Short mmCIF file of C-alpha atoms and ligand atoms in Angstrom, two decimals:
data_model
loop_
_atom_site.label_atom_id
_atom_site.label_comp_id
_atom_site.label_asym_id
_atom_site.label_seq_id
_atom_site.Cartn_x
_atom_site.Cartn_y
_atom_site.Cartn_z
CA UNK A 1 72.37 19.70 70.88
CA UNK A 2 74.17 20.95 67.78
CA UNK A 3 74.79 24.63 67.14
CA UNK A 4 75.33 25.11 63.41
CA UNK A 5 76.13 28.09 61.21
CA UNK A 6 78.12 29.74 64.02
CA UNK A 7 80.90 32.28 63.80
CA UNK A 8 82.95 30.87 66.65
CA UNK A 9 84.88 33.31 68.84
CA UNK A 10 86.42 30.92 71.31
CA UNK A 11 87.58 33.32 74.04
CA UNK A 12 91.31 32.70 73.59
CA UNK A 13 91.77 35.74 71.35
CA UNK A 14 91.84 33.56 68.20
CA UNK A 15 90.12 35.17 65.21
CA UNK A 16 86.49 34.21 64.47
CA UNK A 17 85.98 31.06 62.42
CA UNK A 18 82.91 29.37 61.00
CA UNK A 19 81.95 26.13 62.70
CA UNK A 20 79.61 23.96 64.67
CA UNK A 21 79.44 23.31 68.39
CA UNK A 22 78.22 20.01 69.79
CA UNK A 23 76.79 20.12 73.30
CA UNK A 24 75.93 16.98 75.25
CA UNK A 25 74.34 17.46 78.64
CA UNK A 26 76.10 20.37 80.30
CA UNK A 27 79.35 20.29 78.30
CA UNK A 28 80.80 21.05 74.90
CA UNK A 29 81.84 17.69 73.44
CA UNK A 30 83.11 18.84 70.06
CA UNK A 31 83.88 21.92 67.97
CA UNK A 32 83.66 21.02 64.30
CA UNK A 33 84.15 22.62 60.88
CA UNK A 34 81.03 23.78 58.99
CA UNK A 35 78.98 21.02 57.42
CA UNK A 36 79.88 18.30 59.92
CA UNK A 37 76.38 18.02 61.40
CA UNK A 38 74.12 16.10 58.96
CA UNK A 39 71.32 18.20 57.43
CA UNK A 40 68.62 15.96 58.92
CA UNK A 41 70.06 15.98 62.47
CA UNK A 42 67.68 16.54 65.37
CA UNK A 43 68.09 19.06 68.19
CA UNK A 44 69.78 21.75 66.09
CA UNK A 45 70.15 25.47 66.82
CA UNK A 46 70.95 27.54 63.74
CA UNK A 47 73.08 30.49 64.83
CA UNK A 48 72.41 32.17 61.49
CA UNK A 49 76.05 33.15 60.98
CA UNK A 50 76.13 35.11 64.22
CA UNK A 51 78.91 34.96 66.80
CA UNK A 52 78.84 32.12 69.33
CA UNK A 53 81.29 32.67 72.19
CA UNK A 54 81.76 31.66 75.84
CA UNK A 55 79.40 33.23 78.36
CA UNK A 56 80.86 36.46 79.71
CA UNK A 57 82.46 36.60 83.15
CA UNK A 58 81.82 39.87 84.97
CA UNK A 59 85.18 40.44 86.66
CA UNK A 60 83.79 43.02 89.06
CA UNK A 61 80.22 42.76 90.29
CA UNK A 62 78.43 43.88 93.43
CA UNK A 63 75.39 41.66 92.90
CA UNK A 64 76.14 39.70 96.09
CA UNK A 65 72.56 40.20 97.23
CA UNK A 66 70.94 38.97 94.00
CA UNK A 67 70.35 35.39 95.23
CA UNK A 68 68.38 36.53 98.28
CA UNK A 69 66.17 38.98 96.37
CA UNK A 70 62.69 37.69 95.56
CA UNK A 71 62.95 39.07 92.05
CA UNK A 72 65.30 37.48 89.51
CA UNK A 73 68.17 39.84 88.67
CA UNK A 74 68.28 39.83 84.86
CA UNK A 75 70.63 42.80 84.49
CA UNK A 76 73.68 40.64 83.75
CA UNK A 77 72.32 37.56 82.03
CA UNK A 78 70.59 39.85 79.49
CA UNK A 79 74.07 41.07 78.50
CA UNK A 80 75.40 37.57 78.01
CA UNK A 81 77.06 37.41 81.43
CA UNK A 82 76.85 33.89 82.83
CA UNK A 83 79.31 34.25 85.75
CA UNK A 84 79.89 37.11 88.20
CA UNK A 85 82.79 37.74 90.57
CA UNK A 86 81.16 39.25 93.67
CA UNK A 87 82.35 40.45 97.08
CA UNK A 88 84.36 43.29 95.58
CA UNK A 89 85.67 46.57 97.00
CA UNK A 90 86.04 45.15 100.52
CA UNK A 91 82.32 44.45 100.96
CA UNK A 92 80.95 40.92 101.10
CA UNK A 93 77.77 39.75 102.80
CA UNK A 94 79.70 37.44 105.15
CA UNK A 95 81.13 36.86 107.62
CA UNK A 96 78.93 38.80 110.05
CA UNK A 97 79.58 38.52 113.76
CA UNK A 98 76.63 37.06 115.70
CA UNK A 99 74.69 39.98 117.18
CA UNK A 100 76.22 42.48 114.74
CA UNK A 101 73.56 42.32 111.99
CA UNK A 102 72.27 45.86 112.55
CA UNK A 103 75.71 47.47 112.74
CA UNK A 104 76.82 45.49 109.69
CA UNK A 105 73.74 46.62 107.74
CA UNK A 106 74.56 50.27 108.45
CA UNK A 107 78.29 49.74 107.79
CA UNK A 108 79.79 47.54 105.05
CA UNK A 109 76.34 46.07 104.34
CA UNK A 110 74.83 49.49 103.53
CA UNK A 111 75.91 49.06 99.91
CA UNK A 112 73.51 46.16 99.45
CA UNK A 113 70.35 47.78 100.81
CA UNK A 114 69.14 44.57 102.47
CA UNK A 115 68.77 43.42 106.05
CA UNK A 116 71.03 40.41 106.53
CA UNK A 117 69.21 37.50 108.05
CA UNK A 118 69.90 33.90 108.85
CA UNK A 119 73.62 33.68 108.15
CA UNK A 120 76.83 34.69 109.88
CA UNK A 121 79.78 32.58 108.75
CA UNK A 122 80.95 32.50 105.14
CA UNK A 123 79.88 28.84 104.97
CA UNK A 124 76.37 29.79 106.12
CA UNK A 125 76.19 32.60 103.57
CA UNK A 126 77.37 30.33 100.76
CA UNK A 127 74.75 27.79 101.79
CA UNK A 128 72.13 30.57 101.63
CA UNK A 129 73.22 31.36 98.05
CA UNK A 130 72.96 27.68 97.15
CA UNK A 131 69.52 27.39 98.70
CA UNK A 132 68.13 30.53 97.05
CA UNK A 133 69.69 29.82 93.66
CA UNK A 134 71.10 32.42 91.33
CA UNK A 135 70.51 33.56 87.78
CA UNK A 136 74.23 33.69 86.96
CA UNK A 137 77.09 31.65 88.36
CA UNK A 138 78.53 33.31 91.45
CA UNK A 139 82.22 33.40 92.44
CA UNK A 140 82.44 35.10 95.84
CA UNK A 141 85.41 37.04 97.20
CA UNK A 142 85.52 37.86 100.91
CA UNK A 143 85.69 41.57 101.73
CA UNK A 144 88.32 43.01 104.04
CA UNK A 145 85.90 45.71 105.24
CA UNK A 146 83.48 42.97 106.19
CA UNK A 147 86.25 41.10 108.07
CA UNK A 148 87.23 44.29 109.88
CA UNK A 149 83.61 45.03 110.82
CA UNK A 150 83.25 41.49 112.19
CA UNK A 151 86.29 41.77 114.45
CA UNK A 152 86.79 45.42 115.42
CA UNK A 153 83.60 47.13 114.25
CA UNK A 154 83.04 50.15 112.02
CA UNK A 155 85.62 52.55 113.47
CA UNK A 156 89.17 53.55 112.61
CA UNK A 157 90.53 51.51 115.55
CA UNK A 158 93.92 49.90 114.99
CA UNK A 159 93.68 46.10 115.25
CA UNK A 160 95.66 44.36 117.97
CA UNK A 161 97.67 41.24 117.20
CA UNK A 162 94.70 39.20 118.39
CA UNK A 163 92.31 41.18 116.18
CA UNK A 164 94.51 40.61 113.17
CA UNK A 165 94.70 36.90 113.92
CA UNK A 166 90.91 36.77 114.28
CA UNK A 167 90.43 38.50 110.92
CA UNK A 168 92.88 36.05 109.40
CA UNK A 169 91.00 33.11 110.86
CA UNK A 170 87.75 34.40 109.33
CA UNK A 171 89.52 34.77 105.99
CA UNK A 172 90.82 31.18 106.27
CA UNK A 173 87.28 29.99 107.00
CA UNK A 174 85.95 31.85 103.95
CA UNK A 175 88.66 30.35 101.72
CA UNK A 176 87.98 26.88 103.08
CA UNK A 177 84.26 27.40 102.40
CA UNK A 178 84.99 28.30 98.77
CA UNK A 179 85.83 32.02 98.52
CA UNK A 180 87.91 32.89 95.45
CA UNK A 181 90.06 35.45 97.23
CA UNK A 182 90.20 38.64 99.28
CA UNK A 183 89.00 42.08 98.22
CA UNK A 184 89.74 45.47 99.71
CA UNK A 185 88.03 48.84 99.39
CA UNK A 186 90.75 51.17 100.62
CA UNK A 187 88.63 54.30 100.19
CA UNK A 188 85.62 52.92 102.04
CA UNK A 189 85.10 52.71 105.77
CA UNK A 190 86.10 50.61 107.59
CA UNK A 191 88.64 49.17 105.09
CA UNK A 192 90.22 52.59 104.50
CA UNK A 193 91.43 52.70 108.09
CA UNK A 194 93.77 49.75 107.50
CA UNK A 195 97.44 50.39 106.88
CA UNK A 196 99.40 48.47 104.25
CA UNK A 197 100.85 46.06 106.83
CA UNK A 198 97.36 44.99 107.92
CA UNK A 199 96.41 44.11 104.34
CA UNK A 200 99.70 42.26 103.75
CA UNK A 201 99.19 40.24 106.93
CA UNK A 202 95.79 39.10 105.66
CA UNK A 203 96.80 38.61 102.01
CA UNK A 204 99.60 36.28 103.21
CA UNK A 205 96.85 33.83 104.09
CA UNK A 206 95.91 33.52 100.40
CA UNK A 207 97.26 30.54 98.49
CA UNK A 208 99.45 31.73 95.59
CA UNK A 209 96.70 31.06 93.04
CA UNK A 210 93.95 33.02 94.85
CA UNK A 211 93.47 36.64 94.06
CA UNK A 212 93.85 39.82 96.06
CA UNK A 213 91.44 42.25 94.34
CA UNK A 214 91.60 45.88 95.36
CA UNK A 215 89.69 49.08 94.98
CA UNK A 216 92.98 50.85 95.56
CA UNK A 217 93.51 53.65 98.05
CA UNK A 218 93.42 56.49 95.56
CA UNK A 219 92.11 56.80 92.00
CA UNK A 220 92.89 60.49 91.48
CA UNK A 221 96.03 62.50 92.30
CA UNK A 222 97.43 59.63 94.39
CA UNK A 223 96.83 56.94 91.77
CA UNK A 224 100.48 55.95 91.28
CA UNK A 225 101.19 55.59 94.99
CA UNK A 226 98.07 53.47 95.28
CA UNK A 227 99.23 51.22 92.42
CA UNK A 228 102.59 50.88 94.17
CA UNK A 229 100.82 49.85 97.37
CA UNK A 230 98.80 47.16 95.56
CA UNK A 231 101.96 45.82 93.92
CA UNK A 232 103.80 45.81 97.25
CA UNK A 233 100.95 43.88 98.88
CA UNK A 234 101.12 41.26 96.12
CA UNK A 235 104.91 40.97 96.38
CA UNK A 236 105.08 40.73 100.14
CA UNK A 237 102.06 38.46 100.45
CA UNK A 238 103.03 36.28 97.48
CA UNK A 239 99.61 36.38 95.83
CA UNK A 240 97.97 37.37 92.55
CA UNK A 241 96.77 41.01 92.38
CA UNK A 242 93.76 42.43 90.57
CA UNK A 243 93.47 46.24 90.39
CA UNK A 244 89.74 46.89 90.29
CA UNK A 245 88.17 49.39 87.86
CA UNK A 246 91.42 51.13 86.89
CA UNK A 247 90.83 54.83 86.24
CA UNK A 248 92.11 58.37 86.77
CA UNK A 249 89.37 60.50 88.30
CA UNK A 250 89.35 64.29 88.09
CA UNK A 251 90.41 66.43 85.14
CA UNK A 252 93.75 67.34 86.73
CA UNK A 253 94.64 63.63 86.85
CA UNK A 254 93.64 62.61 83.35
CA UNK A 255 96.49 60.79 81.64
CA UNK A 256 97.78 59.21 84.85
CA UNK A 257 96.48 55.84 83.64
CA UNK A 258 99.51 55.67 81.31
CA UNK A 259 102.18 55.68 84.04
CA UNK A 260 99.85 53.47 86.10
CA UNK A 261 99.80 50.87 83.32
CA UNK A 262 103.59 51.20 82.95
CA UNK A 263 104.02 50.37 86.63
CA UNK A 264 101.73 47.38 86.31
CA UNK A 265 103.66 46.22 83.23
CA UNK A 266 106.93 46.55 85.16
CA UNK A 267 105.53 44.57 88.09
CA UNK A 268 104.39 41.84 85.69
CA UNK A 269 107.78 41.80 83.99
CA UNK A 270 109.37 41.22 87.39
CA UNK A 271 107.18 38.17 87.93
CA UNK A 272 104.16 39.41 89.88
CA UNK A 273 100.87 38.15 88.46
CA UNK A 274 98.96 41.45 88.34
CA UNK A 275 96.07 42.43 86.10
CA UNK A 276 93.24 44.95 86.12
CA UNK A 277 89.63 45.44 85.14
CA UNK A 278 87.56 48.29 83.77
CA UNK A 279 84.03 49.37 82.91
CA UNK A 280 83.60 51.26 79.61
CA UNK A 281 82.25 54.63 80.79
CA UNK A 282 83.59 58.04 81.78
CA UNK A 283 81.37 58.19 84.87
CA UNK A 284 81.90 56.24 88.07
CA UNK A 285 79.33 55.39 90.74
CA UNK A 286 79.59 55.07 94.50
CA UNK A 287 78.06 56.20 97.79
CA UNK A 288 77.51 59.93 98.37
CA UNK A 289 79.56 59.76 101.60
CA UNK A 290 82.64 59.11 99.42
CA UNK A 291 82.35 62.69 98.17
CA UNK A 292 83.10 63.98 101.70
CA UNK A 293 86.26 63.72 103.82
CA UNK A 294 87.23 60.26 105.04
CA UNK A 295 87.25 61.19 108.75
CA UNK A 296 83.47 61.70 108.66
CA UNK A 297 82.90 57.97 109.19
CA UNK A 298 85.95 57.11 111.30
CA UNK A 299 83.85 56.55 114.42
CA UNK A 300 81.09 54.65 112.62
CA UNK A 301 77.86 55.60 110.84
CA UNK A 302 75.91 56.74 113.94
CA UNK A 303 78.63 59.23 114.88
CA UNK A 304 78.81 60.35 111.23
CA UNK A 305 75.13 61.30 111.35
CA UNK A 306 75.76 63.27 114.55
CA UNK A 307 78.72 65.04 112.93
CA UNK A 308 76.59 66.01 109.94
CA UNK A 309 74.44 68.01 112.40
CA UNK A 310 77.46 69.61 114.09
CA UNK A 311 78.30 73.13 112.79
CA UNK A 312 82.04 72.75 113.54
CA UNK A 313 82.24 69.46 111.66
CA UNK A 314 80.37 71.06 108.77
CA UNK A 315 82.87 73.92 108.59
CA UNK A 316 85.71 71.38 108.43
CA UNK A 317 83.93 69.44 105.69
CA UNK A 318 83.40 72.68 103.78
CA UNK A 319 87.08 73.59 104.01
CA UNK A 320 88.06 70.17 102.63
CA UNK A 321 85.25 69.70 100.13
CA UNK A 322 85.70 69.15 96.42
CA UNK A 323 83.81 72.02 94.79
CA UNK A 324 82.79 70.13 91.63
CA UNK A 325 79.25 69.39 92.75
CA UNK A 326 77.93 69.58 89.23
CA UNK A 327 79.65 66.26 88.52
CA UNK A 328 77.47 64.46 91.10
CA UNK A 329 74.11 62.94 90.16
CA UNK A 330 72.06 61.18 92.82
CA UNK A 331 71.28 57.69 91.53
CA UNK A 332 69.42 56.05 94.40
CA UNK A 333 68.24 56.91 97.91
CA UNK A 334 66.44 54.88 100.52
CA UNK A 335 63.22 56.93 100.13
CA UNK A 336 63.68 57.30 96.35
CA UNK A 337 63.60 61.11 96.66
CA UNK A 338 66.18 63.12 94.66
CA UNK A 339 66.96 60.26 92.27
CA UNK A 340 68.31 61.15 88.83
CA UNK A 341 69.10 64.76 89.77
CA UNK A 342 72.34 66.69 90.06
CA UNK A 343 73.43 68.50 93.22
CA UNK A 344 73.37 72.11 91.88
CA UNK A 345 69.83 71.66 90.61
CA UNK A 346 68.70 70.25 93.98
CA UNK A 347 70.54 73.05 95.81
CA UNK A 348 68.58 75.65 93.84
CA UNK A 349 65.34 73.90 94.56
CA UNK A 350 66.04 73.52 98.29
CA UNK A 351 67.46 77.04 98.68
CA UNK A 352 70.70 75.63 100.11
CA UNK A 353 74.32 75.70 99.04
CA UNK A 354 75.71 72.50 97.50
CA UNK A 355 77.40 71.19 100.67
CA UNK A 356 74.28 71.85 102.72
CA UNK A 357 72.33 69.99 100.07
CA UNK A 358 74.61 66.96 100.29
CA UNK A 359 74.36 66.99 104.08
CA UNK A 360 70.57 67.37 104.01
CA UNK A 361 70.19 64.37 101.72
CA UNK A 362 72.61 62.20 103.74
CA UNK A 363 70.73 63.01 106.97
CA UNK A 364 67.28 62.41 105.48
CA UNK A 365 68.36 59.12 103.96
CA UNK A 366 70.57 58.07 106.91
CA UNK A 367 73.57 57.79 104.54
CA UNK A 368 71.77 55.43 102.11
CA UNK A 369 72.56 57.44 98.97
CA UNK A 370 74.36 56.35 95.81
CA UNK A 371 75.66 58.64 93.09
CA UNK A 372 76.94 58.74 89.54
CA UNK A 373 80.10 60.87 89.18
CA UNK A 374 81.28 62.30 85.87
CA UNK A 375 85.03 62.27 86.44
CA UNK A 376 86.97 60.44 83.70
CA UNK A 377 88.22 61.09 80.16
CA UNK A 378 87.39 59.09 77.05
CA UNK A 379 91.09 58.96 76.15
CA UNK A 380 91.88 57.26 79.46
CA UNK A 381 89.06 54.76 79.04
CA UNK A 382 90.51 53.80 75.65
CA UNK A 383 94.08 53.65 77.00
CA UNK A 384 93.10 51.24 79.76
CA UNK A 385 91.07 49.13 77.33
CA UNK A 386 94.08 48.77 75.00
CA UNK A 387 96.10 46.99 77.70
CA UNK A 388 95.90 43.23 77.03
CA UNK A 389 95.71 42.71 80.80
CA UNK A 390 92.42 44.60 81.25
CA UNK A 391 89.42 42.38 81.94
CA UNK A 392 85.89 43.75 81.68
CA UNK A 393 83.88 44.19 84.87
CA UNK A 394 80.59 46.03 85.22
CA UNK A 395 81.10 47.36 88.78
CA UNK A 396 77.29 47.55 88.66
CA UNK A 397 75.89 48.39 92.07
CA UNK A 398 73.68 45.76 93.71
CA UNK A 399 70.33 45.05 92.07
CA UNK A 400 67.16 46.11 93.83
CA UNK A 401 68.25 49.58 94.97
CA UNK A 402 65.89 51.27 92.50
CA UNK A 403 66.45 54.79 91.25
CA UNK A 404 68.55 55.52 88.19
CA UNK A 405 71.64 53.32 88.52
CA UNK A 406 74.74 53.83 86.43
CA UNK A 407 74.02 52.28 82.99
CA UNK A 408 77.03 49.96 83.42
CA UNK A 409 74.72 47.73 85.43
CA UNK A 410 72.68 46.98 82.30
CA UNK A 411 75.07 47.62 79.43
CA UNK A 412 78.78 47.11 80.16
CA UNK A 413 79.38 44.09 77.91
CA UNK A 414 77.22 45.08 74.90
CA UNK A 415 78.69 48.59 75.11
CA UNK A 416 82.27 47.35 74.87
CA UNK A 417 81.30 45.39 71.75
CA UNK A 418 79.21 48.17 70.17
CA UNK A 419 81.09 51.33 71.08
CA UNK A 420 84.72 50.30 71.61
CA UNK A 421 84.95 47.41 69.12
CA UNK A 422 82.55 48.21 66.28
CA UNK A 423 82.42 52.00 66.19
CA UNK A 424 85.74 53.12 67.66
CA UNK A 425 87.85 50.04 66.86
CA UNK A 426 89.92 50.36 70.04
CA UNK A 427 90.30 46.57 70.19
CA UNK A 428 88.94 43.86 67.90
CA UNK A 429 86.07 41.50 68.58
CA UNK A 430 88.16 38.41 69.41
CA UNK A 431 90.28 40.40 71.84
CA UNK A 432 87.23 41.98 73.49
CA UNK A 433 85.67 38.55 73.96
CA UNK A 434 88.95 37.27 75.47
CA UNK A 435 88.82 40.13 78.03
CA UNK A 436 85.30 39.03 78.97
CA UNK A 437 85.98 35.29 79.11
CA UNK A 438 89.33 33.47 79.30
CA UNK A 439 91.19 36.39 80.88
CA UNK A 440 88.90 36.77 83.92
CA UNK A 441 88.58 32.97 84.13
CA UNK A 442 92.37 32.73 84.44
CA UNK A 443 92.64 35.63 86.90
CA UNK A 444 90.03 34.33 89.33
CA UNK A 445 90.40 30.60 88.72
CA UNK A 446 86.85 30.14 87.42
CA UNK A 447 86.44 26.40 86.79
CA UNK A 448 85.42 24.99 83.41
CA UNK A 449 84.53 28.31 81.83
CA UNK A 450 86.05 31.08 79.74
CA UNK A 451 86.83 29.23 76.51
CA UNK A 452 84.68 27.60 73.87
CA UNK A 453 86.44 24.24 73.57
CA UNK A 454 85.82 20.53 73.96
CA UNK A 455 85.28 19.70 77.61
CA UNK A 456 84.27 23.21 78.69
CA UNK A 457 80.92 23.82 80.37
CA UNK A 458 78.35 24.91 77.77
CA UNK A 459 77.87 28.47 79.05
CA UNK A 460 77.54 30.28 75.72
CA UNK A 461 76.30 33.49 74.11
CA UNK A 462 75.04 34.04 70.59
CA UNK A 463 75.26 37.66 69.46
CA UNK A 464 75.14 39.75 66.32
CA UNK A 465 78.44 41.69 66.14
CA UNK A 466 76.92 44.23 63.72
CA UNK A 467 74.10 45.11 66.10
CA UNK A 468 75.16 44.37 69.68
CA UNK A 469 74.98 47.52 71.81
CA UNK A 470 73.40 49.16 74.81
CA UNK A 471 71.43 52.33 74.31
CA UNK A 472 70.78 53.10 77.97
CA UNK A 473 71.77 56.55 79.17
CA UNK A 474 72.56 58.06 82.55
CA UNK A 475 69.02 59.39 82.79
CA UNK A 476 67.40 56.25 81.36
CA UNK A 477 69.74 53.34 82.12
CA UNK A 478 67.39 50.39 82.45
CA UNK A 479 66.91 49.45 78.81
CA UNK A 480 67.68 45.99 77.46
CA UNK A 481 70.78 45.43 75.32
CA UNK A 482 70.30 44.81 71.62
CA UNK A 483 71.97 42.15 69.49
CA UNK A 484 72.13 39.38 72.10
CA UNK A 485 70.38 36.44 70.42
CA UNK A 486 70.45 33.83 73.14
CA UNK A 487 72.33 32.88 76.28
CA UNK A 488 73.00 29.29 77.30
CA UNK A 489 73.96 27.95 80.72
CA UNK A 490 75.10 24.37 81.12
CA UNK A 491 73.58 23.42 77.80
CA UNK A 492 70.22 25.06 78.42
CA UNK A 493 69.05 28.23 76.62
CA UNK A 494 67.94 30.56 79.43
CA UNK A 495 67.38 33.76 77.42
CA UNK A 496 66.22 33.93 73.84
CA UNK A 497 65.68 37.26 72.05
CA UNK A 498 65.65 39.00 75.41
CA UNK A 499 63.02 36.71 76.94
CA UNK A 500 64.03 35.03 80.19
CA UNK A 501 63.09 31.39 80.63
CA UNK A 502 62.21 31.98 84.24
CA UNK A 503 64.31 29.60 86.31
CA UNK A 504 67.56 30.29 88.14
CA UNK A 505 70.12 28.08 86.50
CA UNK A 506 73.34 29.57 87.92
CA UNK A 507 75.62 27.89 90.43
CA UNK A 508 77.86 29.09 93.18
CA UNK A 509 81.23 28.02 91.87
CA UNK A 510 84.32 27.02 93.85
CA UNK A 511 87.87 27.80 92.71
CA UNK A 512 89.47 25.63 90.06
ZN1 ZN B 1 85.17 49.84 93.87
#
């Protein structure tokens, strides 16, 4: 196949250049100047002067469950994403201890909204991905919260030496089976109950080229201490560090991303391979339980539900609660009640105060509630995007939860190109494409992808840089991107003008 009339953006950060791309089988075999392909050649795709670039790599996805859903998850491929790094924020779908499926599903597995079935070890889970197939390529991390659940359960218990060794053995098994690294979610139970030494002990098991990716312990007033902890873990464990979805949440903390980036720059200058990722929005999205004090879940989800009915516990939650309920929108619930609505509005309707409203919803939905939180500043989003070490990651919550998910699930990559490149000119097109391709490929060790060059796998996107955008909103997120012409995986066009070809052509990848 010959792609002619292309404006090639090769993913390295080099400026766009006109050219032709020759694809044979699954690989790029040549990148040529314009006019090389004879006019009468067969099997030609005319890019019409539009950009042709490497398929995007979503540096931070939670679509772990996509392969085992009956429905094809098109949320990422429609954006031009051909590879997703999953298993983030401490939550992966394996390993699960035999007999622990139900507790896992209510604990670290709650995020995914599915009942695990048929797998326990990482190798079994990876085999399940391979058997089910996937729309995008999948690069799995193993989650520390999942490891902790498998060995010591959902509580705040301190691991014994034996527990720590058992968690390490499960991590070794996951790495041997093809995991790309270890993730932590140090605000989420049960990962949040780990001290720094526990994480270092596990991260030491990582080979130097595998990544430790962290949803760090604090993204608000304690941001800088949390950055320091991530850097310390990388130094003492001798591994690469990825700070997930770097941000400063809460008006009082806006601007803290600047000293945070300075600390990351200093760590890099001293030799630590550390980078970060970001989604291009001022709202975040997570479980509603994260809006309440961390001790609520320290004895597991069943005890948390009991505590939510206990007047004394409620008084303690009230004393510690963040009063900014108007920043919380419910995005999905198990029953699909309350979706798309903000807490104060629901409180009025229910005749309750805001905390009572939160508690009512958590009890009714047995904690299965996700939210969108309006907490960041546009200036900070731009500051983080300007760092050349910021990769783009959607942080989209798992597909299939329904409701009104954060629009990042459907629009992260087109939005960077439309809003932050074309309209606001925060970074240029070639640099934005680099952050979506070769940078995450290098961070995570994604094999054969991330640059448009001879010998690379032909995962490609054709897009119109003057049009590409996502017009989804917080109230109406699930709209298709515009300006994505076609998406190719391994030499096969799988989406053309927004129409999906219908077969899962992604692969589970193993580290380069
Ligand atoms: Zn996270």
